[in-house]
Tab-separated table of C-alpha atoms and ligand atoms in Angstrom:
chain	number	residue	atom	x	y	z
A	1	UNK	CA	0.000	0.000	0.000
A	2	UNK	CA	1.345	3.753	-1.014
A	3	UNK	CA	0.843	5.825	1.633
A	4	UNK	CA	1.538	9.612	0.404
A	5	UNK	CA	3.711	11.515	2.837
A	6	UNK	CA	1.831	14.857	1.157
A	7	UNK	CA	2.211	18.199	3.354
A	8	UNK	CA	-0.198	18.026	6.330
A	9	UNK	CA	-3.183	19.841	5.906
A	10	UNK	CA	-4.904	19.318	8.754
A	11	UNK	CA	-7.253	16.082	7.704
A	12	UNK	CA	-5.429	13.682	5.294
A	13	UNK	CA	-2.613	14.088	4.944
A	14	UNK	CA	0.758	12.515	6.675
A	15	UNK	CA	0.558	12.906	10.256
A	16	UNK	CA	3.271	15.151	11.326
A	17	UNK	CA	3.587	13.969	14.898
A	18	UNK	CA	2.497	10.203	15.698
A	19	UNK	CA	2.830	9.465	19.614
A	20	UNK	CA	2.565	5.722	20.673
A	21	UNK	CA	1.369	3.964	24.074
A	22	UNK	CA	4.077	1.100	23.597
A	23	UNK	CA	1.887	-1.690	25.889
A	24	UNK	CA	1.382	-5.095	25.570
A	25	UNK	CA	5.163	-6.902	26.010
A	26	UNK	CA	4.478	-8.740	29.080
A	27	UNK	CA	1.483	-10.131	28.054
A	28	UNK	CA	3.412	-10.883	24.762
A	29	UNK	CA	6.399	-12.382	26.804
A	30	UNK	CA	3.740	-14.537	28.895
A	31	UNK	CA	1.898	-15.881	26.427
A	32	UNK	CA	5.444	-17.919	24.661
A	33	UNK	CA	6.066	-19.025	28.547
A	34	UNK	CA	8.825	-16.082	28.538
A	35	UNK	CA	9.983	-13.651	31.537
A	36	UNK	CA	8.780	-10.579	30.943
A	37	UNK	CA	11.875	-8.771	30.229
A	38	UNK	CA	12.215	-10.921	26.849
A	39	UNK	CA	8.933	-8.736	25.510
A	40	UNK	CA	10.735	-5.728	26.794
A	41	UNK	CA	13.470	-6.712	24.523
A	42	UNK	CA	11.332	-7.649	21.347
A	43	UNK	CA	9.757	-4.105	21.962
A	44	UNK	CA	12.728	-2.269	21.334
A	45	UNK	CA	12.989	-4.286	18.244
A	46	UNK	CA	9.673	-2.707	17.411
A	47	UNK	CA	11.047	0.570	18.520
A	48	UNK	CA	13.234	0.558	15.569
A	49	UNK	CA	11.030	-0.568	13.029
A	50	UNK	CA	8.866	2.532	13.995
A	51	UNK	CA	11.162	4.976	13.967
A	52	UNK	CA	12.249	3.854	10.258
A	53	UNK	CA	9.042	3.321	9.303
A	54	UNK	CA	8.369	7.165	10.591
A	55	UNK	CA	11.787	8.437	8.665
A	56	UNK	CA	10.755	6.647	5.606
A	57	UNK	CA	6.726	7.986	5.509
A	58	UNK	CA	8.097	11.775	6.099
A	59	UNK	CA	6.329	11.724	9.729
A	60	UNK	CA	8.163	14.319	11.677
A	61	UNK	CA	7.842	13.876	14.861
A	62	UNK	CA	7.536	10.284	17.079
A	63	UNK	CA	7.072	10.446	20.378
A	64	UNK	CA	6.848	7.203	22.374
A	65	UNK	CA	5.976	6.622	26.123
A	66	UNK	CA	8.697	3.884	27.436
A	67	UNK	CA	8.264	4.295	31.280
A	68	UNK	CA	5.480	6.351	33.231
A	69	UNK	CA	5.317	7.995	36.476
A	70	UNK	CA	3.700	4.961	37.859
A	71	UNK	CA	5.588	2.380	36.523
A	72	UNK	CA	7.826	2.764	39.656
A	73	UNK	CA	5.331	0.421	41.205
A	74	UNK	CA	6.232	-2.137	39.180
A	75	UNK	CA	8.740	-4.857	41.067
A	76	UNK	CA	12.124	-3.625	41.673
A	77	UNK	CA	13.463	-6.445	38.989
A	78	UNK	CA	11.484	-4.971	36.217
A	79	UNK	CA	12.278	-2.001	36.986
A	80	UNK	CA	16.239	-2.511	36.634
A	81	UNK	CA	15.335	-4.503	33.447
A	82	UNK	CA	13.509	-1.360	32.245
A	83	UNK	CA	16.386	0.938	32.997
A	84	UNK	CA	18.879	-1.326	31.582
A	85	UNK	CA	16.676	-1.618	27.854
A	86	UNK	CA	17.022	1.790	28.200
A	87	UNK	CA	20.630	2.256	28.513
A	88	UNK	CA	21.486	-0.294	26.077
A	89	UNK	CA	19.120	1.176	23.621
A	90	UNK	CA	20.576	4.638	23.753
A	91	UNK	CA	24.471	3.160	23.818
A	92	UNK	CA	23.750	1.009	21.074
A	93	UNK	CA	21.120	3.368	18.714
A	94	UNK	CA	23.035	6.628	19.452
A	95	UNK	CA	25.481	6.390	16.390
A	96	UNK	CA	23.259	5.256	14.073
A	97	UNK	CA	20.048	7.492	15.128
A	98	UNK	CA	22.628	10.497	14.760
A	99	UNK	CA	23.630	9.584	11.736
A	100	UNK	CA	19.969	8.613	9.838
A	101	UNK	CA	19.514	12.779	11.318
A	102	UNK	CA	17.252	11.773	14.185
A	103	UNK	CA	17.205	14.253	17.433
A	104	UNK	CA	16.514	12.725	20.563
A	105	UNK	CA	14.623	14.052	23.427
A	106	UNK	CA	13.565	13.307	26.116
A	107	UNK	CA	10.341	13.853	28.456
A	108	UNK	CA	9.755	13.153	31.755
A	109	UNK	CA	11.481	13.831	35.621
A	110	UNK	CA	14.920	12.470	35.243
A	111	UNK	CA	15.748	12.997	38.658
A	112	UNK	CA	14.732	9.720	39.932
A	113	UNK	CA	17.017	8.194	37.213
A	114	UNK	CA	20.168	6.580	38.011
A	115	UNK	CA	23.047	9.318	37.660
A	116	UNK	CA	24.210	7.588	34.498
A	117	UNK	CA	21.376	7.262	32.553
A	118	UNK	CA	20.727	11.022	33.414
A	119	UNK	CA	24.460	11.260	31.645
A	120	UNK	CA	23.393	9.286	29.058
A	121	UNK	CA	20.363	11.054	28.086
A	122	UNK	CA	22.202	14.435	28.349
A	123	UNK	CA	24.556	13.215	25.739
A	124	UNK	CA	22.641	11.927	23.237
A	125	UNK	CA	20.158	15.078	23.152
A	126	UNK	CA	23.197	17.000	22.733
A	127	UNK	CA	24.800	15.132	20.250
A	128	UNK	CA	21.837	14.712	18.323
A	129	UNK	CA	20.706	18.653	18.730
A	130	UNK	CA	21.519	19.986	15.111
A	131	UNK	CA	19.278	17.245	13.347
A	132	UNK	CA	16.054	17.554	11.934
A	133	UNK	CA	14.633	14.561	9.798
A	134	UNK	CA	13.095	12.999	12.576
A	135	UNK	CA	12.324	14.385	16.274
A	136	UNK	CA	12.370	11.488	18.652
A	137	UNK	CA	10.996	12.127	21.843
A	138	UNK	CA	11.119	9.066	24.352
A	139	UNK	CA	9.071	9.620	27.696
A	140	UNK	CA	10.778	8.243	30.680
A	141	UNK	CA	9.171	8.827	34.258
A	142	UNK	CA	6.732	10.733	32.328
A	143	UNK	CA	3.261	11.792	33.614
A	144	UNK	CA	0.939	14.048	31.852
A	145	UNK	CA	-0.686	15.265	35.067
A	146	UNK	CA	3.009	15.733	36.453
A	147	UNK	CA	3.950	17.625	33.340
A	148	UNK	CA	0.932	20.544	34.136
A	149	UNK	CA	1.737	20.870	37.269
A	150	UNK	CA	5.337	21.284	36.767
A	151	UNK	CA	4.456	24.147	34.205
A	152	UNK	CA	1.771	25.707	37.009
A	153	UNK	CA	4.532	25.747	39.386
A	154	UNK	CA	6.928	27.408	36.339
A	155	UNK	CA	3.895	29.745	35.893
A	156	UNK	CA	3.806	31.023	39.049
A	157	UNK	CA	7.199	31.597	40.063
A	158	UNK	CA	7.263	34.093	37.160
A	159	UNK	CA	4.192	35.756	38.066
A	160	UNK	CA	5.072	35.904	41.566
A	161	UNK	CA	8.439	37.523	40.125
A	162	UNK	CA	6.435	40.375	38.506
A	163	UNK	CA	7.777	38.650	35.064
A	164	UNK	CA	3.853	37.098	33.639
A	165	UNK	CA	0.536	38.566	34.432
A	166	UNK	CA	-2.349	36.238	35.378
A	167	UNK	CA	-3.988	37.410	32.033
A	168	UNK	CA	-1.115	36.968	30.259
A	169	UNK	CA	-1.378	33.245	30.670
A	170	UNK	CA	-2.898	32.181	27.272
A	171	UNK	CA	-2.712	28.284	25.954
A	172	UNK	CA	0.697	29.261	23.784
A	173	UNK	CA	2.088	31.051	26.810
A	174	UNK	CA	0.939	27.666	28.790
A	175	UNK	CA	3.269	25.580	26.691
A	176	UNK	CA	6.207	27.205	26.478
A	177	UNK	CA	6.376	25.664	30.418
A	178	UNK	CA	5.481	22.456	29.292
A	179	UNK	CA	8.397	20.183	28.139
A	180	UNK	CA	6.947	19.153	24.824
A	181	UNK	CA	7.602	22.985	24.334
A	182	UNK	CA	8.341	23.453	20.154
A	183	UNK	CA	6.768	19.947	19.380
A	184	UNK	CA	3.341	20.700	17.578
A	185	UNK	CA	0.662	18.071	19.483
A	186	UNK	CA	0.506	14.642	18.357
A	187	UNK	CA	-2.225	14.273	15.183
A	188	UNK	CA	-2.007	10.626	15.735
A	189	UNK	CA	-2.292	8.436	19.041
A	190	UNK	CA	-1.281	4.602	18.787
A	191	UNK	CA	-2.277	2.268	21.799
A	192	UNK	CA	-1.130	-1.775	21.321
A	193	UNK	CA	-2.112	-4.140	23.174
A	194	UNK	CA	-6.326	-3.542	23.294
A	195	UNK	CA	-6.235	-0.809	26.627
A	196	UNK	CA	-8.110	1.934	25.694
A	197	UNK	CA	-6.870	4.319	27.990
A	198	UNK	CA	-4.268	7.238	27.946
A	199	UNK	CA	-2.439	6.363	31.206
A	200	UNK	CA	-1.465	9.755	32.324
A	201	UNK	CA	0.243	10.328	28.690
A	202	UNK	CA	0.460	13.626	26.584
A	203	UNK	CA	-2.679	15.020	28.648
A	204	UNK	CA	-2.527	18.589	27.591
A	205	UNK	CA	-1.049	17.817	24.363
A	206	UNK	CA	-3.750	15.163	22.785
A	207	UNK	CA	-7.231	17.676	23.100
A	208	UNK	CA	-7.598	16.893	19.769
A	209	UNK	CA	-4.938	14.185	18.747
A	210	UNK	CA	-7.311	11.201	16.729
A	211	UNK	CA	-6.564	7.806	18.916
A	212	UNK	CA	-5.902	4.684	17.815
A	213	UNK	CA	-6.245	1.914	19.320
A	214	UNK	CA	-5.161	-1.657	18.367
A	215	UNK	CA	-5.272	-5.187	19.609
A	216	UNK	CA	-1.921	-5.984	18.387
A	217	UNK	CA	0.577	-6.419	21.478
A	218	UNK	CA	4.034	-4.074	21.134
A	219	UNK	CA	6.796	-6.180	20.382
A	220	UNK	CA	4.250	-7.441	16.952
A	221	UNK	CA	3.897	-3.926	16.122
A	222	UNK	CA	5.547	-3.942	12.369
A	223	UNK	CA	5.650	-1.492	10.002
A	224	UNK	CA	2.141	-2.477	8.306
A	225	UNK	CA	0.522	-2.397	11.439
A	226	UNK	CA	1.914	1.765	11.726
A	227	UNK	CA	0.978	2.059	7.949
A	228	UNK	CA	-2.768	0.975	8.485
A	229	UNK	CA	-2.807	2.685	11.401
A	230	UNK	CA	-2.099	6.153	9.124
A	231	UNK	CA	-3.646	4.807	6.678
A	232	UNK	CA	-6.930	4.538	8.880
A	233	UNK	CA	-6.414	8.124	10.078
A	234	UNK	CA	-6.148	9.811	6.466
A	235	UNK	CA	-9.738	8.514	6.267
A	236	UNK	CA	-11.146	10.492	9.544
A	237	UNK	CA	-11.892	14.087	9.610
A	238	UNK	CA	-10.752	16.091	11.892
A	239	UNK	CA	-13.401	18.916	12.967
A	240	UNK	CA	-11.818	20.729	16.129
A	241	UNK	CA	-15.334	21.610	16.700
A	242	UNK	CA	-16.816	23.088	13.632
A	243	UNK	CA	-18.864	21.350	11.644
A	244	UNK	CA	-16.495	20.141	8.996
M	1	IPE	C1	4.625	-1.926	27.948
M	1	IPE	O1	4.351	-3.257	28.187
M	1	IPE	C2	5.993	-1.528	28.425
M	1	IPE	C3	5.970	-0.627	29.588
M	1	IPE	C4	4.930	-0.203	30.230
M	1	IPE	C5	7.255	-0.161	30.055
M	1	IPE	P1	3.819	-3.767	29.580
M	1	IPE	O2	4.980	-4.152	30.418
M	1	IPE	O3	2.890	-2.801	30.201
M	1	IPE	O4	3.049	-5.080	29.139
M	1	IPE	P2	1.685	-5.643	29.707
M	1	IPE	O5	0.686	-4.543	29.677
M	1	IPE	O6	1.958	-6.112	31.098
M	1	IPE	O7	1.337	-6.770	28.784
M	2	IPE	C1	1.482	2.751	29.984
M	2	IPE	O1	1.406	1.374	30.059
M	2	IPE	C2	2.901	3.193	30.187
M	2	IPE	C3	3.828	2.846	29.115
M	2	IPE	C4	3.522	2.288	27.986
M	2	IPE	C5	5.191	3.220	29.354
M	2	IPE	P1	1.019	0.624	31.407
M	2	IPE	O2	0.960	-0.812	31.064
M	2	IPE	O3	1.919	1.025	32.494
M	2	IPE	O4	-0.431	1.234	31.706
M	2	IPE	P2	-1.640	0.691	32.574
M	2	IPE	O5	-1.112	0.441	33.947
M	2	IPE	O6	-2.117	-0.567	31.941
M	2	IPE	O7	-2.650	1.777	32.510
M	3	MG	MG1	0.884	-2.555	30.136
């Protein structure tokens, strides 16, 4: 199938920013008899084939959620195994992400992160600054709700400073203390794994984003499955609340 990566125009055209609810790899892990760290590691095999997939279709921005705020309370084991996907991920994707001209960001409160990973995530933002084919953003100890209130808190410093007037604070003013600040809101929403539910991701951000949501586990998530899933979106319209 030909999907055409046309200028967005608002309805049918390539999404420009696709954010995916990665969910589904323990099930996936459990139902081969496998601990579920071995679906964590088939999902970042699926990681890659999106962000290709995403390069190749002319989608311009990818933004993936790969641990929440609440994932903490997840056992201490899967926890480490989380972390340690993620370090290998970045150590081993870094060169090649930089040089396919990905940027990598990253979303979330890193200060619960292990000091190295905080290192790590540092370096391959910066090293990855000046490039533009593809922004990246991965969500780690990410929480929508957390993200507002971070940027009410930001708000009110300044206005307490004198610098922002209460009537000052309009929605674009409202971003620029979010941290998705200079990443246009996701057109497209992707949940795996048949949980229709937004788990405290992109809250602010997905008002009007068109969801998605698919039975298909994570770590099966190939690149038809992101094709149909644009594919299935060129055919909505979006109304913002006109009448279309
Ligand atoms: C998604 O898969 C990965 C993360 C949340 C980090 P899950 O680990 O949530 O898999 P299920 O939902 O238990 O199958
Ligand atoms: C959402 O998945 C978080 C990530 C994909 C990182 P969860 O599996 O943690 O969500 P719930 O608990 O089913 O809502
Ligand atoms: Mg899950």
């Amino acid at each position: 199938m030909a999907l055409a990566s046309s200028t967005y125009d608002g309805s049918s055209g390539m999404p420009t920013h696709v954010a995916i609810i990665m969910d589904g790899n323990g099930r996936w892990a459990k139902a081969r008899g496998l601990p579920r760290i071995e679906g964590h590691r088939k999902g970042v095999e699926a990681v890659r084939t999106a962000t290709k997939t995403c390069m190749d279709l002319g989608v311009e921005y990818l933004t993936i959620y790969a641990f929440s705020a609440e994932n903490w309370k997840r056992p201490l084991r899967e926890v480490d195994d989380l972390m340690g996907l993620l370090r290998l991920y970045i150590r081993r994707e870094l060169n090649e992400l930089r040089r396919n001209g990905v940027q990598l960001r990253f979303i979330g409160d890193r200060s619960r992160l292990s000091n190295d990973i905080m290192k790590l995530l540092q370096e391959a933002e910066t090293e990855t600054a000046v490039n533009r084919r593809l922004i990246f953003t991965v969500a780690v100890n990410y929480g929508g709700r957390q993200e507002i209130l971070e940027a009410v808190q930001g708000i009110a410093r300044d206005a307490k400073d004198g610098a922002l007037e209460p009537s000052d604070i309009t929605e674009a003013v409202f971003e620029r203390y979010l941290q998705s600040v200079d990443v246009p809101d996701p057109d497209l929403l992707i949940r795996t794994s048949g949980e229709q539910r937004l788990s405290n991701f992109l809250l602010w951000q997905s008002a009007y984003t068109e969801l998605a949501f698919t039975s298909t586990l994570w770590p099966d998530f190939t690149r038809q499955c992101l094709e149909d899933a644009i594919s299935d979106y060129q055919k909505r319209e979006r109304r913002y609340g006109g009448t279309g």
